[in-house]
PDB file of C-alpha atoms in Angstrom:
ATOM      1  CA  ASN A   1      24.102   7.658   9.910  1.00 38.00           C
ATOM      2  CA  GLY A   2      27.081   9.596   8.322  1.00 40.00           C
ATOM      3  CA  SER A   3      29.228   6.493   8.940  1.00 43.00           C
ATOM      4  CA  VAL A   4      31.286   5.444   6.221  1.00 43.00           C
ATOM      5  CA  GLY A   5      29.703   2.080   5.171  1.00 45.00           C
ATOM      6  CA  CYS A   6      25.856   3.073   5.861  1.00 47.00           C
ATOM      7  CA  ARG A   7      23.473   3.350   3.453  1.00 52.00           C
ATOM      8  CA  ARG A   8      19.694   4.679   3.166  1.00 58.00           C
ATOM      9  CA  ASP A   9      16.261   2.435   2.723  1.00 61.00           C
ATOM     10  CA  ARG A  10      14.183   3.097  -0.093  1.00 63.00           C
ATOM     11  CA  ASP A  11      10.725   2.804  -1.086  1.00 68.00           C
ATOM     12  CA  ALA A  12      10.309   3.980  -3.954  1.00 74.00           C
ATOM     13  CA  GLY A  13       7.580   3.537  -7.242  1.00 83.00           C
ATOM     14  CA  ALA A  14       6.926   0.031  -8.017  1.00 88.00           C
ATOM     15  CA  TYR A  15       5.464  -1.108 -12.171  1.00 91.00           C
ATOM     16  CA  TYR A  16       2.987  -5.083 -12.308  1.00 95.00           C
ATOM     17  CA  ALA A  17       1.563  -6.069 -15.154  1.00 96.00           C
ATOM     18  CA  ARG A  18      -1.193  -8.903 -14.070  1.00 95.00           C
ATOM     19  CA  VAL A  19      -3.968 -10.900 -15.351  1.00 96.00           C
ATOM     20  CA  GLY A  20      -6.637 -12.268 -13.608  1.00 95.00           C
ATOM     21  CA  TRP A  21     -10.653 -13.273 -13.557  1.00 96.00           C
ATOM     22  CA  ASP A  22     -13.241 -12.919 -11.728  1.00 95.00           C
ATOM     23  CA  GLN A  23     -16.988 -14.450 -10.416  1.00 95.00           C
ATOM     24  CA  GLN A  24     -19.294 -12.429  -9.392  1.00 94.00           C
ATOM     25  CA  MET A  25     -22.283 -14.653  -7.702  1.00 96.00           C
ATOM     26  CA  GLY A  26     -25.079 -11.775  -6.391  1.00 96.00           C
ATOM     27  CA  ARG A  27     -22.996  -9.561  -4.289  1.00 97.00           C
ATOM     28  CA  ILE A  28     -20.344 -11.849  -3.410  1.00 97.00           C
ATOM     29  CA  VAL A  29     -17.479 -11.876  -6.130  1.00 97.00           C
ATOM     30  CA  VAL A  30     -14.208 -14.194  -6.378  1.00 98.00           C
ATOM     31  CA  GLY A  31     -11.335 -14.811  -8.545  1.00 97.00           C
ATOM     32  CA  VAL A  32      -8.029 -14.901  -8.486  1.00 98.00           C
ATOM     33  CA  VAL A  33      -5.065 -12.295 -10.258  1.00 97.00           C
ATOM     34  CA  GLY A  34      -1.715 -13.323 -11.066  1.00 97.00           C
ATOM     35  CA  GLU A  35       1.190 -10.544 -11.233  1.00 97.00           C
ATOM     36  CA  PHE A  36       4.932 -10.191 -12.865  1.00 97.00           C
ATOM     37  CA  GLY A  37       6.535  -6.930 -12.070  1.00 96.00           C
ATOM     38  CA  ARG A  38       9.092  -4.400  -9.892  1.00 92.00           C
ATOM     39  CA  SER A  39       9.190  -2.842  -6.513  1.00 87.00           C
ATOM     40  CA  ASP A  40      12.227  -0.148  -6.786  1.00 87.00           C
ATOM     41  CA  ILE A  41      12.987  -1.048  -2.362  1.00 87.00           C
ATOM     42  CA  ASN A  42      16.168  -1.277  -0.776  1.00 87.00           C
ATOM     43  CA  ASP A  43      16.952  -2.391   2.828  1.00 87.00           C
ATOM     44  CA  SER A  44      20.597  -2.721   4.698  1.00 87.00           C
ATOM     45  CA  VAL A  45      22.144  -3.009   8.115  1.00 86.00           C
ATOM     46  CA  THR A  46      24.870  -1.687   9.237  1.00 86.00           C
ATOM     47  CA  ALA A  47      27.394  -3.794  12.432  1.00 84.00           C
ATOM     48  CA  PHE A  48      30.569  -2.113  13.707  1.00 85.00           C
ATOM     49  CA  SER A  49      33.812  -4.177  15.197  1.00 78.00           C
ATOM     50  CA  SER A  50      36.048  -2.277  17.373  1.00 76.00           C
ATOM     51  CA  THR A  51      38.797  -2.471  14.971  1.00 75.00           C
ATOM     52  CA  PRO A  52      36.883  -0.060  13.521  1.00 83.00           C
ATOM     53  CA  ALA A  53      35.412  -0.638  10.871  1.00 85.00           C
ATOM     54  CA  SER A  54      31.907  -1.462   9.620  1.00 88.00           C
ATOM     55  CA  TYR A  55      30.018  -3.635   7.378  1.00 87.00           C
ATOM     56  CA  THR A  56      27.058  -3.363   5.447  1.00 90.00           C
ATOM     57  CA  MET A  57      24.581  -5.615   4.379  1.00 89.00           C
ATOM     58  CA  TYR A  58      22.422  -4.618   1.424  1.00 90.00           C
ATOM     59  CA  ARG A  59      19.401  -6.244  -0.568  1.00 90.00           C
ATOM     60  CA  ASP A  60      16.827  -4.484  -3.323  1.00 91.00           C
ATOM     61  CA  ILE A  61      14.187  -6.439  -5.621  1.00 91.00           C
ATOM     62  CA  ASP A  62      15.141  -7.673  -8.944  1.00 91.00           C
ATOM     63  CA  TRP A  63      11.624  -8.540  -9.857  1.00 95.00           C
ATOM     64  CA  GLU A  64       8.515 -10.167  -8.021  1.00 96.00           C
ATOM     65  CA  ALA A  65       5.528 -12.483  -9.057  1.00 97.00           C
ATOM     66  CA  GLY A  66       2.557 -13.892  -7.827  1.00 97.00           C
ATOM     67  CA  ILE A  67      -0.941 -15.689  -7.655  1.00 98.00           C
ATOM     68  CA  ARG A  68      -3.007 -14.345  -5.733  1.00 98.00           C
ATOM     69  CA  ALA A  69      -7.251 -14.790  -4.688  1.00 98.00           C
ATOM     70  CA  ARG A  70      -9.385 -12.298  -4.493  1.00 97.00           C
ATOM     71  CA  ALA A  71     -12.771 -12.347  -2.588  1.00 98.00           C
ATOM     72  CA  GLY A  72     -14.989  -9.787  -1.837  1.00 98.00           C
ATOM     73  CA  TYR A  73     -18.761  -7.595  -2.185  1.00 98.00           C
ATOM     74  CA  THR A  74     -20.154  -5.300  -4.394  1.00 97.00           C
ATOM     75  CA  PRO A  75     -22.779  -3.291  -3.186  1.00 96.00           C
ATOM     76  CA  ASN A  76     -23.787  -1.720  -5.978  1.00 95.00           C
ATOM     77  CA  ASP A  77     -22.195  -4.194  -9.014  1.00 91.00           C
ATOM     78  CA  SER A  78     -19.619  -1.246  -9.905  1.00 94.00           C
ATOM     79  CA  THR A  79     -17.908  -0.983  -6.960  1.00 96.00           C
ATOM     80  CA  LEU A  80     -16.215  -4.439  -4.590  1.00 97.00           C
ATOM     81  CA  PHE A  81     -14.178  -4.254  -1.889  1.00 98.00           C
ATOM     82  CA  TYR A  82     -12.242  -6.967  -1.268  1.00 98.00           C
ATOM     83  CA  GLY A  83      -9.462  -9.273   0.209  1.00 98.00           C
ATOM     84  CA  THR A  84      -6.279 -10.646  -1.901  1.00 98.00           C
ATOM     85  CA  PHE A  85      -3.908 -13.130   0.086  1.00 98.00           C
ATOM     86  CA  GLY A  86      -1.486 -15.989  -2.461  1.00 98.00           C
ATOM     87  CA  PRO A  87       2.051 -17.706  -2.814  1.00 98.00           C
ATOM     88  CA  GLY A  88       5.495 -14.738  -4.007  1.00 97.00           C
ATOM     89  CA  TYR A  89       8.129 -15.364  -5.717  1.00 96.00           C
ATOM     90  CA  ALA A  90      11.107 -13.140  -5.972  1.00 96.00           C
ATOM     91  CA  ARG A  91      14.855 -12.321  -7.294  1.00 94.00           C
ATOM     92  CA  ILE A  92      16.076 -10.855  -4.251  1.00 93.00           C
ATOM     93  CA  ASN A  93      19.850  -8.920  -5.718  1.00 91.00           C
ATOM     94  CA  SER A  94      22.017  -9.091  -2.428  1.00 90.00           C
ATOM     95  CA  GLU A  95      25.627  -7.342  -1.532  1.00 90.00           C
ATOM     96  CA  PHE A  96      28.289  -6.836   1.569  1.00 91.00           C
ATOM     97  CA  SER A  97      30.230  -3.777   1.381  1.00 89.00           C
ATOM     98  CA  SER A  98      32.949  -2.594   4.507  1.00 89.00           C
ATOM     99  CA  THR A  99      35.966  -1.024   5.307  1.00 89.00           C
ATOM    100  CA  ASN A 100      37.819  -3.272   6.696  1.00 84.00           C
ATOM    101  CA  THR A 101      40.509  -4.044   4.179  1.00 83.00           C
ATOM    102  CA  ALA A 102      42.785  -6.428   6.578  1.00 78.00           C
ATOM    103  CA  ASN A 103      40.004  -9.175   5.162  1.00 78.00           C
ATOM    104  CA  THR A 104      38.544 -10.878   2.100  1.00 80.00           C
ATOM    105  CA  PHE A 105      34.310 -11.343   2.145  1.00 85.00           C
ATOM    106  CA  THR A 106      32.569 -13.238  -0.021  1.00 84.00           C
ATOM    107  CA  GLY A 107      28.970 -12.861  -1.114  1.00 88.00           C
ATOM    108  CA  ARG A 108      26.905 -16.395  -1.506  1.00 87.00           C
ATOM    109  CA  GLY A 109      23.391 -17.746  -1.136  1.00 85.00           C
ATOM    110  CA  ASP A 110      20.284 -18.734  -3.136  1.00 83.00           C
ATOM    111  CA  ARG A 111      18.877 -15.187  -4.659  1.00 88.00           C
ATOM    112  CA  ASP A 112      15.164 -16.296  -6.062  1.00 92.00           C
ATOM    113  CA  GLN A 113      12.328 -16.954  -2.685  1.00 93.00           C
ATOM    114  CA  PHE A 114       9.846 -17.840  -2.321  1.00 95.00           C
ATOM    115  CA  GLY A 115       7.356 -15.518   0.343  1.00 96.00           C
ATOM    116  CA  ILE A 116       3.427 -14.382   0.859  1.00 98.00           C
ATOM    117  CA  GLN A 117       1.633 -11.896  -0.549  1.00 97.00           C
ATOM    118  CA  ALA A 118      -1.745 -10.612   1.087  1.00 98.00           C
ATOM    119  CA  GLY A 119      -3.873  -7.644   1.414  1.00 98.00           C
ATOM    120  CA  GLY A 120      -6.939  -5.482   0.258  1.00 98.00           C
ATOM    121  CA  GLY A 121      -8.472  -3.204  -1.622  1.00 98.00           C
ATOM    122  CA  ILE A 122     -11.365  -1.493  -3.254  1.00 98.00           C
ATOM    123  CA  GLU A 123     -12.612  -1.318  -6.910  1.00 96.00           C
ATOM    124  CA  GLN A 124     -14.404   1.060  -9.085  1.00 97.00           C
ATOM    125  CA  ARG A 125     -16.175  -0.583 -12.376  1.00 95.00           C
ATOM    126  CA  ILE A 126     -15.608   2.297 -15.265  1.00 95.00           C
ATOM    127  CA  GLY A 127     -18.426   1.958 -18.226  1.00 90.00           C
ATOM    128  CA  ASP A 128     -18.768  -1.605 -18.775  1.00 89.00           C
ATOM    129  CA  HIS A 129     -14.943  -2.457 -19.422  1.00 92.00           C
ATOM    130  CA  PHE A 130     -13.067  -0.522 -17.374  1.00 95.00           C
ATOM    131  CA  SER A 131     -12.260  -0.287 -14.025  1.00 95.00           C
ATOM    132  CA  VAL A 132      -9.697   1.712 -11.424  1.00 97.00           C
ATOM    133  CA  GLY A 133      -8.692   1.362  -7.406  1.00 97.00           C
ATOM    134  CA  LEU A 134      -6.372   1.590  -4.696  1.00 98.00           C
ATOM    135  CA  GLU A 135      -5.685  -1.420  -3.438  1.00 97.00           C
ATOM    136  CA  TYR A 136      -3.047  -1.970  -0.161  1.00 97.00           C
ATOM    137  CA  LEU A 137      -0.763  -5.354   0.257  1.00 96.00           C
ATOM    138  CA  TYR A 138       1.499  -7.012   2.681  1.00 97.00           C
ATOM    139  CA  HIS A 139       5.093  -8.768   0.907  1.00 96.00           C
ATOM    140  CA  GLN A 140       7.022 -11.012   2.988  1.00 96.00           C
ATOM    141  CA  TYR A 141      10.063 -13.363   1.781  1.00 94.00           C
ATOM    142  CA  GLN A 142      12.095 -15.822   3.504  1.00 89.00           C
ATOM    143  CA  ASP A 143      15.587 -14.409   2.983  1.00 87.00           C
ATOM    144  CA  ASN A 144      18.005 -16.322   4.634  1.00 84.00           C
ATOM    145  CA  ASP A 145      20.218 -17.526   2.599  1.00 84.00           C
ATOM    146  CA  TYR A 146      22.734 -15.239   2.190  1.00 89.00           C
ATOM    147  CA  ARG A 147      25.939 -15.098   3.676  1.00 88.00           C
ATOM    148  CA  VAL A 148      29.502 -13.593   4.082  1.00 89.00           C
ATOM    149  CA  ARG A 149      32.607 -16.194   4.028  1.00 83.00           C
ATOM    150  CA  VAL A 150      35.392 -14.110   5.910  1.00 81.00           C
ATOM    151  CA  THR A 151      39.055 -15.071   5.276  1.00 77.00           C
ATOM    152  CA  GLY A 152      41.706 -13.763   6.561  1.00 71.00           C
ATOM    153  CA  PRO A 153      45.374 -12.043   5.089  1.00 66.00           C
ATOM    154  CA  ALA A 154      45.515 -15.106   2.160  1.00 57.00           C
ATOM    155  CA  GLY A 155      42.838 -16.656   2.729  1.00 55.00           C
ATOM    156  CA  THR A 156      43.303 -17.844   6.522  1.00 55.00           C
ATOM    157  CA  PRO A 157      40.366 -18.419   8.210  1.00 56.00           C
ATOM    158  CA  PHE A 158      38.815 -15.006   9.738  1.00 60.00           C
ATOM    159  CA  THR A 159      39.885 -15.974  13.638  1.00 57.00           C
ATOM    160  CA  ASN A 160      39.553 -13.031  15.667  1.00 59.00           C
ATOM    161  CA  ALA A 161      37.539 -14.469  19.127  1.00 58.00           C
ATOM    162  CA  ALA A 162      36.859 -10.643  19.963  1.00 58.00           C
ATOM    163  CA  ASN A 163      34.791  -9.745  16.919  1.00 56.00           C
ATOM    164  CA  GLY A 164      33.027 -13.878  16.214  1.00 58.00           C
ATOM    165  CA  GLY A 165      35.461 -15.066  14.515  1.00 58.00           C
ATOM    166  CA  THR A 166      36.131 -19.111  15.002  1.00 61.00           C
ATOM    167  CA  VAL A 167      39.371 -21.796  13.850  1.00 62.00           C
ATOM    168  CA  SER A 168      37.208 -22.744  10.879  1.00 63.00           C
ATOM    169  CA  GLY A 169      36.370 -19.404   9.211  1.00 66.00           C
ATOM    170  CA  THR A 170      32.873 -17.373  10.184  1.00 77.00           C
ATOM    171  CA  ASP A 171      30.298 -16.366   7.952  1.00 80.00           C
ATOM    172  CA  PHE A 172      28.246 -12.943   8.103  1.00 82.00           C
ATOM    173  CA  ARG A 173      24.701 -13.394   8.063  1.00 84.00           C
ATOM    174  CA  ARG A 174      21.652 -10.332   8.866  1.00 86.00           C
ATOM    175  CA  SER A 175      19.808 -11.532  12.551  1.00 83.00           C
ATOM    176  CA  ASP A 176      16.396 -11.185  10.923  1.00 84.00           C
ATOM    177  CA  ASP A 177      15.381 -13.562   7.810  1.00 84.00           C
ATOM    178  CA  LYS A 178      12.684 -12.106   6.091  1.00 90.00           C
ATOM    179  CA  PHE A 179      12.347  -9.078   3.623  1.00 91.00           C
ATOM    180  CA  ARG A 180       9.281  -7.626   4.055  1.00 92.00           C
ATOM    181  CA  TRP A 181       7.499  -4.204   2.409  1.00 92.00           C
ATOM    182  CA  TYR A 182       4.048  -2.735   2.003  1.00 92.00           C
ATOM    183  CA  SER A 183       3.091  -1.190  -1.642  1.00 93.00           C
ATOM    184  CA  LEU A 184       0.466   1.095  -1.684  1.00 94.00           C
ATOM    185  CA  ARG A 185      -0.717   0.609  -5.731  1.00 94.00           C
ATOM    186  CA  ALA A 186      -3.256   2.731  -7.740  1.00 95.00           C
ATOM    187  CA  THR A 187      -4.497  -0.165 -10.521  1.00 95.00           C
ATOM    188  CA  ALA A 188      -6.478  -0.007 -13.751  1.00 94.00           C
ATOM    189  CA  ALA A 189      -7.646  -2.371 -15.707  1.00 94.00           C
ATOM    190  CA  PHE A 190      -9.170  -3.802 -19.022  1.00 93.00           C
ATOM    191  CA  ARG A 191     -11.739  -6.316 -18.365  1.00 85.00           C
ATOM    192  CA  PHE A 192     -13.546  -9.173 -20.879  1.00 84.00           C
TER     193      PHE A 192
END
């Protein structure tokens, strides 16, 4: 959309470092993995009012950490098919912009959010100590803390009822309180 105030969502690269532990029992492998890194993605939504004006809420990930259980099956002691699930913790940066110059907008809210990570993958051992793999991961974070308080000229409450204003002031927020994305990752691991 070429309208003023709109931004394009971006999906780009990610980089993470991880440590973990695996235990093989016959053909079953169980373990745990912890990781920390960054995904270069962003998400934005834009609304329009009759004034006319646009209002854009934007967010991206500063960093993300997670700890997940892994469970899988190895048919030949060198290839592993696995599923993974666990909690995540992320710092979400939020911004707001508007073409409305008559009002003042003040953003506030907690940037650090808890969520979940879930997915699966395949890992191939090469030699005794090295493995490579491909992993799919779903990320979901509760992101309902960020609000933008709207005030009128000279700090008066935003009271335009046609645009959702009230006598006590108005807060903008997203209608979807979750930040979700999917990643497909190449992995490399050194095993002790």
